[in-house]
mmCIF file of C-alpha atoms and ligand atoms in Angstrom:
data_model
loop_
_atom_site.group_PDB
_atom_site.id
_atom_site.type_symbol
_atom_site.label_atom_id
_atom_site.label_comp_id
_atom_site.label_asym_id
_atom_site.label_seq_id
_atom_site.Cartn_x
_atom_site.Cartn_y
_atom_site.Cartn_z
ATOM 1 C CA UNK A 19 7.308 11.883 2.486
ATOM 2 C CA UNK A 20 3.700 10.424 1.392
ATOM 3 C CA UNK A 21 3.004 9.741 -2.381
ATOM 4 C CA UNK A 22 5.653 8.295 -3.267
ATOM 5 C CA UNK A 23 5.761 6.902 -7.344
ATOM 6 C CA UNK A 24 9.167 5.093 -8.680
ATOM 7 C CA UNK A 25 9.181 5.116 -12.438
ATOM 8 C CA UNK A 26 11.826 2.942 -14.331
ATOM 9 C CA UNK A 27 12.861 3.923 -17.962
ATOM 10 C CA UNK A 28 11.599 7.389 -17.181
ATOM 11 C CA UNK A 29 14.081 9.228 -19.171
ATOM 12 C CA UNK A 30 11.274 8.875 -22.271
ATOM 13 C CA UNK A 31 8.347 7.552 -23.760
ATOM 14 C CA UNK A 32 5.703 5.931 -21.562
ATOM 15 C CA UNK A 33 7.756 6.216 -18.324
ATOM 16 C CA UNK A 34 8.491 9.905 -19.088
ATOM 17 C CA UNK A 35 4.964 10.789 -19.704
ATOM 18 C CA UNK A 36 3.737 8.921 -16.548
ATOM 19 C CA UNK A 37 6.456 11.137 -14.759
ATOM 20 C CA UNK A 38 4.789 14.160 -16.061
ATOM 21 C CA UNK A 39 1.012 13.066 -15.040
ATOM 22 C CA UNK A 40 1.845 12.073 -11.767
ATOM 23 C CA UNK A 41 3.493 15.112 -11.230
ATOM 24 C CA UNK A 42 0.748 17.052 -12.072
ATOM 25 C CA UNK A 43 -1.281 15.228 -9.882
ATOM 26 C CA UNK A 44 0.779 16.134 -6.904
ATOM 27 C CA UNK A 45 3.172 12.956 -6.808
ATOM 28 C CA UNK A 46 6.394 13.030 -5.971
ATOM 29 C CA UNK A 47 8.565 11.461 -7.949
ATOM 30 C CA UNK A 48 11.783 8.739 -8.552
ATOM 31 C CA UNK A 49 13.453 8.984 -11.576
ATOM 32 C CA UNK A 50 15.488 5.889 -12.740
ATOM 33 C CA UNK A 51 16.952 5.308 -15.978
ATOM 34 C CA UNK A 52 20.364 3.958 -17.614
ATOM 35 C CA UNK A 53 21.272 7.571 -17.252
ATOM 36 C CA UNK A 54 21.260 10.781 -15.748
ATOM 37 C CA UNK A 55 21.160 14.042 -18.390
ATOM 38 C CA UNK A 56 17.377 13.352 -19.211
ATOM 39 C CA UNK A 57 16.158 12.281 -15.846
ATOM 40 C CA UNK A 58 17.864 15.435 -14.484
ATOM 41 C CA UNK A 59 15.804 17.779 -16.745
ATOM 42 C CA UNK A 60 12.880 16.365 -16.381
ATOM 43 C CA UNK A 61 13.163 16.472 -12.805
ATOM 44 C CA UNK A 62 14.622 20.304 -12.944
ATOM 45 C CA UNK A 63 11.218 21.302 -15.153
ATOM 46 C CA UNK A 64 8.646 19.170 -13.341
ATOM 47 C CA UNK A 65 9.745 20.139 -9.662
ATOM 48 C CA UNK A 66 10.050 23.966 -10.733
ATOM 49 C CA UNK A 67 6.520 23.421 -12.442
ATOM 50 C CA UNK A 68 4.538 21.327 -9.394
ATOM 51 C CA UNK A 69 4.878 21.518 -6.256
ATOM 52 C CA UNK A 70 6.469 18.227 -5.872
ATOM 53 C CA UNK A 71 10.186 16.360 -4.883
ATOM 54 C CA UNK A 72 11.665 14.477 -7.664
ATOM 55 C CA UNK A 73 14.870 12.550 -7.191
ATOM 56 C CA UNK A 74 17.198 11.292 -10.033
ATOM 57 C CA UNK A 75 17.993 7.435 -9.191
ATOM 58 C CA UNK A 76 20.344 6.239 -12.116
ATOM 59 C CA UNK A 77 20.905 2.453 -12.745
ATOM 60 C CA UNK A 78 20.486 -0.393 -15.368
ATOM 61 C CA UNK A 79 17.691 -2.462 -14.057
ATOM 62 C CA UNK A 80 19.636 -5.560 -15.771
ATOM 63 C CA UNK A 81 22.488 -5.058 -12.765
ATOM 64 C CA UNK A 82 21.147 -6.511 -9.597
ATOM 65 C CA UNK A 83 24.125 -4.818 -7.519
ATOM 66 C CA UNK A 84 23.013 -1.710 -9.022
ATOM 67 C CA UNK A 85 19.223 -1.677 -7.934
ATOM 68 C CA UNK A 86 20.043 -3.167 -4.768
ATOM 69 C CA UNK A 87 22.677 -0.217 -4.566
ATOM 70 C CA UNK A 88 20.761 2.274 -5.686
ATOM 71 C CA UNK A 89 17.859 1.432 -3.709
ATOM 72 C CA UNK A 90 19.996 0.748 -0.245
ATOM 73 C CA UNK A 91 21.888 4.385 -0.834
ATOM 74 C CA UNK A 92 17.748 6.137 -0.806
ATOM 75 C CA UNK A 93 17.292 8.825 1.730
ATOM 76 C CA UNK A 94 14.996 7.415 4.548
ATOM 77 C CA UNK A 95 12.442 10.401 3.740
ATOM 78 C CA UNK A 96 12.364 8.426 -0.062
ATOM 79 C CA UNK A 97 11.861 5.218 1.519
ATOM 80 C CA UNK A 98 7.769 5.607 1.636
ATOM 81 C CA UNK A 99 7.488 4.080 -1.945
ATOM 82 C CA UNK A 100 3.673 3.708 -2.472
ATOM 83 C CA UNK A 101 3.357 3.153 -6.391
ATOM 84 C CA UNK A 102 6.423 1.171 -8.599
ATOM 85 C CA UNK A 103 5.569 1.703 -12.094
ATOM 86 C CA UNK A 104 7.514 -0.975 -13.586
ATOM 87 C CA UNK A 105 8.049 0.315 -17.300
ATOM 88 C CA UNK A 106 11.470 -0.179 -18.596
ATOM 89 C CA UNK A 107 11.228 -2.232 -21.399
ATOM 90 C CA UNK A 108 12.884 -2.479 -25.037
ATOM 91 C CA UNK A 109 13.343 -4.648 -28.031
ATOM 92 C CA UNK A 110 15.804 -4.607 -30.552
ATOM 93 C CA UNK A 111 15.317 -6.184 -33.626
ATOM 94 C CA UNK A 112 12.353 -8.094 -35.632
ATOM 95 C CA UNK A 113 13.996 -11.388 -36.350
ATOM 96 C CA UNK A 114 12.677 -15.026 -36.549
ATOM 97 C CA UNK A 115 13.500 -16.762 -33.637
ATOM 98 C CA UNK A 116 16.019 -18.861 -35.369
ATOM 99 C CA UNK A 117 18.177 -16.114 -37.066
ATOM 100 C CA UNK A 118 18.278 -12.989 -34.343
ATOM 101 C CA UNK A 119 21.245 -12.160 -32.294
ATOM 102 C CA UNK A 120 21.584 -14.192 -28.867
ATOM 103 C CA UNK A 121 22.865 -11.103 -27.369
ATOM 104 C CA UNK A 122 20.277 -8.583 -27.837
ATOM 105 C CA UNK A 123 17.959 -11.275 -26.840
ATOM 106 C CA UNK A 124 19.470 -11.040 -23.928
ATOM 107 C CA UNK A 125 19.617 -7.516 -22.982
ATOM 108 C CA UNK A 126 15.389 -7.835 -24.270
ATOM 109 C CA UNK A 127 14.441 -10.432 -21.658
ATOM 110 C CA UNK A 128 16.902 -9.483 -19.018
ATOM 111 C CA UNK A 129 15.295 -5.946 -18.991
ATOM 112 C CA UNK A 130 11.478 -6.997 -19.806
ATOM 113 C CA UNK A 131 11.878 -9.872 -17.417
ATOM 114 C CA UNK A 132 14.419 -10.169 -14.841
ATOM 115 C CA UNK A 133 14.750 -6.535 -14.358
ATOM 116 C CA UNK A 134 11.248 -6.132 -13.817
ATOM 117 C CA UNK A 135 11.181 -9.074 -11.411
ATOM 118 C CA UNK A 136 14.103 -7.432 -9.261
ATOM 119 C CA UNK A 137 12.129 -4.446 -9.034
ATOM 120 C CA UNK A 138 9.108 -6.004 -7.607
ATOM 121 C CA UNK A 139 11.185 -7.942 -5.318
ATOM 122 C CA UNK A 140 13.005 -5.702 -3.743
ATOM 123 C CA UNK A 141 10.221 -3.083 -3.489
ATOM 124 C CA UNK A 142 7.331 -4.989 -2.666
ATOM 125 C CA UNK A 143 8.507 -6.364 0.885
ATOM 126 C CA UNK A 144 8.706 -2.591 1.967
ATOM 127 C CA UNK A 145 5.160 -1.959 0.295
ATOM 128 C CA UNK A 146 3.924 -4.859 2.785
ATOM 129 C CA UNK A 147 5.133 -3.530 6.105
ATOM 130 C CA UNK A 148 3.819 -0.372 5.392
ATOM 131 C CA UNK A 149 0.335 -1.775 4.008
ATOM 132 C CA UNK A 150 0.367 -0.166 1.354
ATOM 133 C CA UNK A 151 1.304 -0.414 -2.340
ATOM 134 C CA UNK A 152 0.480 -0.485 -6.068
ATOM 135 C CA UNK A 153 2.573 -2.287 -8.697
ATOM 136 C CA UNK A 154 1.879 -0.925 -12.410
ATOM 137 C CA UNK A 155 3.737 -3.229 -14.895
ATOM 138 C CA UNK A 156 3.747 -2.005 -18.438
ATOM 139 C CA UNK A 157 2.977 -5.093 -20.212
ATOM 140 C CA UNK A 158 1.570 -4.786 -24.211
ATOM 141 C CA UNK A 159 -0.287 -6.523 -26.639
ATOM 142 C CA UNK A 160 2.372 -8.064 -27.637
ATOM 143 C CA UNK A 161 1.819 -10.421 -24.771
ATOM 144 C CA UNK A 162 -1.765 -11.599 -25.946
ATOM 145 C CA UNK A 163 -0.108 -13.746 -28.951
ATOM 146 C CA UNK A 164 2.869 -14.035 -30.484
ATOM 147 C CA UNK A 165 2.678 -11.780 -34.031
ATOM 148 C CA UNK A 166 6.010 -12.124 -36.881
ATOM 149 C CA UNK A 167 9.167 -10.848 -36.076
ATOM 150 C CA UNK A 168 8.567 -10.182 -32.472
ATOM 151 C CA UNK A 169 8.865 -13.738 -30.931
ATOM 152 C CA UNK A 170 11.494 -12.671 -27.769
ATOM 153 C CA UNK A 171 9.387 -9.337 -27.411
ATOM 154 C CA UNK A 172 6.499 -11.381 -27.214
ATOM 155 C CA UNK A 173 7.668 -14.021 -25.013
ATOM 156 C CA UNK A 174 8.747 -11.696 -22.553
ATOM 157 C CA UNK A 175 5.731 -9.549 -22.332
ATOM 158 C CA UNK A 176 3.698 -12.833 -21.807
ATOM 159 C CA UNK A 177 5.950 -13.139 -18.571
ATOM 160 C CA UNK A 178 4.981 -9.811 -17.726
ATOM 161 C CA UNK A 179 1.339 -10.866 -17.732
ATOM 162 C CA UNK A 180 2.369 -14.301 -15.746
ATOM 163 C CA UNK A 181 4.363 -11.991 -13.450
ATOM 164 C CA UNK A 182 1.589 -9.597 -12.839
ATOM 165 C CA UNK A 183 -1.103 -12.541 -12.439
ATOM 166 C CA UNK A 184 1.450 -14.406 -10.231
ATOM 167 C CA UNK A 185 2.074 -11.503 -7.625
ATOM 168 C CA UNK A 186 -1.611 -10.106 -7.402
ATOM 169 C CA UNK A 187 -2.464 -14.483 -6.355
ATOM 170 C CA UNK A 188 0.430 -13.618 -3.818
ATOM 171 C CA UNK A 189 -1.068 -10.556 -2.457
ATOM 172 C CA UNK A 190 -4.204 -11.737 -2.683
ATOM 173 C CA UNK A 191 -4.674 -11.109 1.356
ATOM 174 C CA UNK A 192 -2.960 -7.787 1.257
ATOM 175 C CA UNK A 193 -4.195 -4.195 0.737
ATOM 176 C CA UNK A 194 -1.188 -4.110 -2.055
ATOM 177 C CA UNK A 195 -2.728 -3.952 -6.010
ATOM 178 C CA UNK A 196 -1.379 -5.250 -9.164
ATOM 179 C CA UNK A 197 -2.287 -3.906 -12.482
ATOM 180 C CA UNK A 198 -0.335 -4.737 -16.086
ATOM 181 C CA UNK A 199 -1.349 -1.736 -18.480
ATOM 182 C CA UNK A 200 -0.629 -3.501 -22.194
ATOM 183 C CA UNK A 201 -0.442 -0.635 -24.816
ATOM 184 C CA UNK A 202 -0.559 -1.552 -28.513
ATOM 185 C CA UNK A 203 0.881 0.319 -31.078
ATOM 186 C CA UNK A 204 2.415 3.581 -29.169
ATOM 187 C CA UNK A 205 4.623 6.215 -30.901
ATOM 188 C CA UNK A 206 7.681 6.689 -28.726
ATOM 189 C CA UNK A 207 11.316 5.889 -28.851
ATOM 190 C CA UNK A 208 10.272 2.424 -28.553
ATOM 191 C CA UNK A 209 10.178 1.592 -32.465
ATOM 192 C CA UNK A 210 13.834 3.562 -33.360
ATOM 193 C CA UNK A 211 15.431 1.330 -30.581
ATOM 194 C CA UNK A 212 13.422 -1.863 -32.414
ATOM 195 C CA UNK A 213 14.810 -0.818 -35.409
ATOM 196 C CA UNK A 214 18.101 -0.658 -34.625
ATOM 197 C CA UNK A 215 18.255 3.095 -34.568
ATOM 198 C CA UNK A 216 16.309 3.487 -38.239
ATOM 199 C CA UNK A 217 14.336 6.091 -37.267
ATOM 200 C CA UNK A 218 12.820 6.656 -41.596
ATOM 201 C CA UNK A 219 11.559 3.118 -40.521
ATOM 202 C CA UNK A 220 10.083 3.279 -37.119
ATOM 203 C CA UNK A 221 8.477 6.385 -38.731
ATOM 204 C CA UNK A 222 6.749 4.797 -41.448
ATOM 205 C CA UNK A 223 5.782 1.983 -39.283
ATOM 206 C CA UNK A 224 2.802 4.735 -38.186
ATOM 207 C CA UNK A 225 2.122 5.729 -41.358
ATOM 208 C CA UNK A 226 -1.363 5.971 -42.196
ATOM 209 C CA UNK A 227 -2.490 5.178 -38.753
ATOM 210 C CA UNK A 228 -2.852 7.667 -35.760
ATOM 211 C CA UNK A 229 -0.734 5.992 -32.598
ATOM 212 C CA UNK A 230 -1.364 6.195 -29.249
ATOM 213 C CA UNK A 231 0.812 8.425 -27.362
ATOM 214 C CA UNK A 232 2.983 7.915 -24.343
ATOM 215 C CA UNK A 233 0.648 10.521 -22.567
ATOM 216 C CA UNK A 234 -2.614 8.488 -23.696
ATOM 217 C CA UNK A 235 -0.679 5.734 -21.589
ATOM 218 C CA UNK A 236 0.075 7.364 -18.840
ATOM 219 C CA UNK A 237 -3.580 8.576 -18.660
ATOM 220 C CA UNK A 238 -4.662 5.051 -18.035
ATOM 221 C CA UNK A 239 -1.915 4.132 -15.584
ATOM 222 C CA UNK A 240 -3.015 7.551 -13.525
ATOM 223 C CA UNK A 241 -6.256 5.853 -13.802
ATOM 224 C CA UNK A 242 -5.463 2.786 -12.272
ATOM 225 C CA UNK A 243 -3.518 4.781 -9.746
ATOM 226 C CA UNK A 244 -6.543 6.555 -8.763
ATOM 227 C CA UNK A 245 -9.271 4.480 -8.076
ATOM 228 C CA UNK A 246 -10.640 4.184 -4.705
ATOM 229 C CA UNK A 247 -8.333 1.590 -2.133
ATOM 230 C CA UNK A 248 -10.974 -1.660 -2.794
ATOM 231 C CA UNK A 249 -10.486 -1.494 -6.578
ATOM 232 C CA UNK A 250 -8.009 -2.833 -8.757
ATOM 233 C CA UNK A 251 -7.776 -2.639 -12.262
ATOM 234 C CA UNK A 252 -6.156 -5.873 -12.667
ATOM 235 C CA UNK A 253 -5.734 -5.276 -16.580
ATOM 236 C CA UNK A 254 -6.385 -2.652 -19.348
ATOM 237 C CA UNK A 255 -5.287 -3.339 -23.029
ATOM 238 C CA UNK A 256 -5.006 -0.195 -24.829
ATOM 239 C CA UNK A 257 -4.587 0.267 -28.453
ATOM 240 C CA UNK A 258 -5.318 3.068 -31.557
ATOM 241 C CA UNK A 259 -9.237 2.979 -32.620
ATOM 242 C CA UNK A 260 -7.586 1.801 -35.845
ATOM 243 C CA UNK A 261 -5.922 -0.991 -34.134
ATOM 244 C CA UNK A 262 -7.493 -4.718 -33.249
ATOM 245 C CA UNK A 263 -4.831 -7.173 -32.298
ATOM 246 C CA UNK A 264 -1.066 -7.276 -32.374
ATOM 247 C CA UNK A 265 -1.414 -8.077 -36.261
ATOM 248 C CA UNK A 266 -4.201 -6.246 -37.649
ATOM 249 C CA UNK A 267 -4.811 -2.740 -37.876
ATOM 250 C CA UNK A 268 -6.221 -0.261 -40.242
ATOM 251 C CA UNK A 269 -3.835 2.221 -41.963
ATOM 252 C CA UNK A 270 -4.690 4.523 -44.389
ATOM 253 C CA UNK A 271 -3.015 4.607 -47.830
HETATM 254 C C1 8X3 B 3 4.746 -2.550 -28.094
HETATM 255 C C2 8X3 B 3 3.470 -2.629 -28.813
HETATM 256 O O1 8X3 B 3 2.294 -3.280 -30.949
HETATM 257 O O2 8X3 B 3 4.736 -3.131 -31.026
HETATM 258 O O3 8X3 B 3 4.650 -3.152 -26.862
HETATM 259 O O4 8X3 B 3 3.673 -4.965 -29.887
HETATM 260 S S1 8X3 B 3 3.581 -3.549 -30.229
#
């Protein structure tokens, strides 16, 4: 099978809307998330709306037995992976750096970081016999400087960038592209999760301020996607018109 894009954390948000675009653009898709329920119906409604092959590929991308699993147990007709959209990401919490939980620290920079970095590991190799390849990390603005309360997030999104940087120097003599996509201030699941589950909170976080959506997002990684073979859009920071930097934006009282 040709057109191959595998989307972690596609079970909402940003990865769930770039499921949707690419499907609409004739992509076939794999799903992966923590788990299946979600994944399942988006695949059900986007392979009875397209006509496209989606398949559900479960797994926590902080268990390296579990990718390596999941990715060994792929049909050989799923093999063919020509995009990795790298988007599985979280944070929890908005402490200082010297009161938050070690734990959920954890669980931010083993997903942000070390997931991501299996990912590309394990999936690039293939992309390089085959000559062919694009790796999409979603990065954020959050990785341009480090803003209050989000030191960890921050930390690990400036890895992303360093990670993204690092691999397109290491395919530098390769048809392969890198690109990191950093969104600003996006209204998805994202901020209930950083909150702890507080959802009255995440919600007036956007208050007075129109976000970006998951699908404005996903627009721009399509973009990336689709640009002839000799370009790559190494980079694209993406925020609200009422937005400037990780700190300052404009919100209406
Ligand atoms: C999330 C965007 O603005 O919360 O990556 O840092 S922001």
């Amino acid at each position: 099978m040709e057109n191959i894009v595998f989307i972690t954390g596609a079970s909402n948000g940003i990865g769930e809307a770039c499921a949707r675009k690419f499907a609409a653009q004739g992509y076939n898709l794999i799903l992966n998330a923590r788990s299946v329920d979600k994944l399942q119906q988006i695949k059900n409604e986007l392979t009875e709306k397209y006509n496209i092959q989606a398949l559900v590929l479960p797994f926590d991308v902080r268990n390296r037995s579990e990718i390596v699993q999941a990715l060994e147990s792929l049909p050989v007709e799923w093999k063919n992976i020509s995009i990795l959209i790298n988007n599985a990401g979280l944070v929890i919490g908005v402490d200082k750096e010297f009161e938050g939980n070690l734990d959920e620290w954890d669980i931010v920079i083993d997903t942000n970081i070390k997931g991501l970095l299996a990912m590309t590991r394990l999936l690039v190799p293939g992309m390089l016999e085959r000559a062919k390849g694009h790796i999409i990390n979603i990065g954020s603005i959050a990785g341009e400087a480090a803003y209050p309360g989000g030191s960890v997030y921050c930390a690990t999104k400036a890895a992303v960038k360093a990670l993204s940087d690092g691999l397109r120097i290491d395919l530098v003599d390769t048809p392969l592209r890198v690109t990191n996509i950093k969104p600003g201030m996006v209204e998805t699941n994202f901020s209930v999760v950083r909150y702890r589950g507080d959802k009255q909170t995440a919600d007036n976080f956007y208050k007075g301020i129109q976000p970006l959506t998951g699908d404005d997002v996903a627009e721009t990684v399509y973009f990336a996607a689709s640009v002839p073979a000799h370009v790559q859009i190494a980079e694209v920071l993406i925020m609200p018109t009422n937005q400037a930097t990780g700190t300052i934006s404009y919100k209406k009282q």
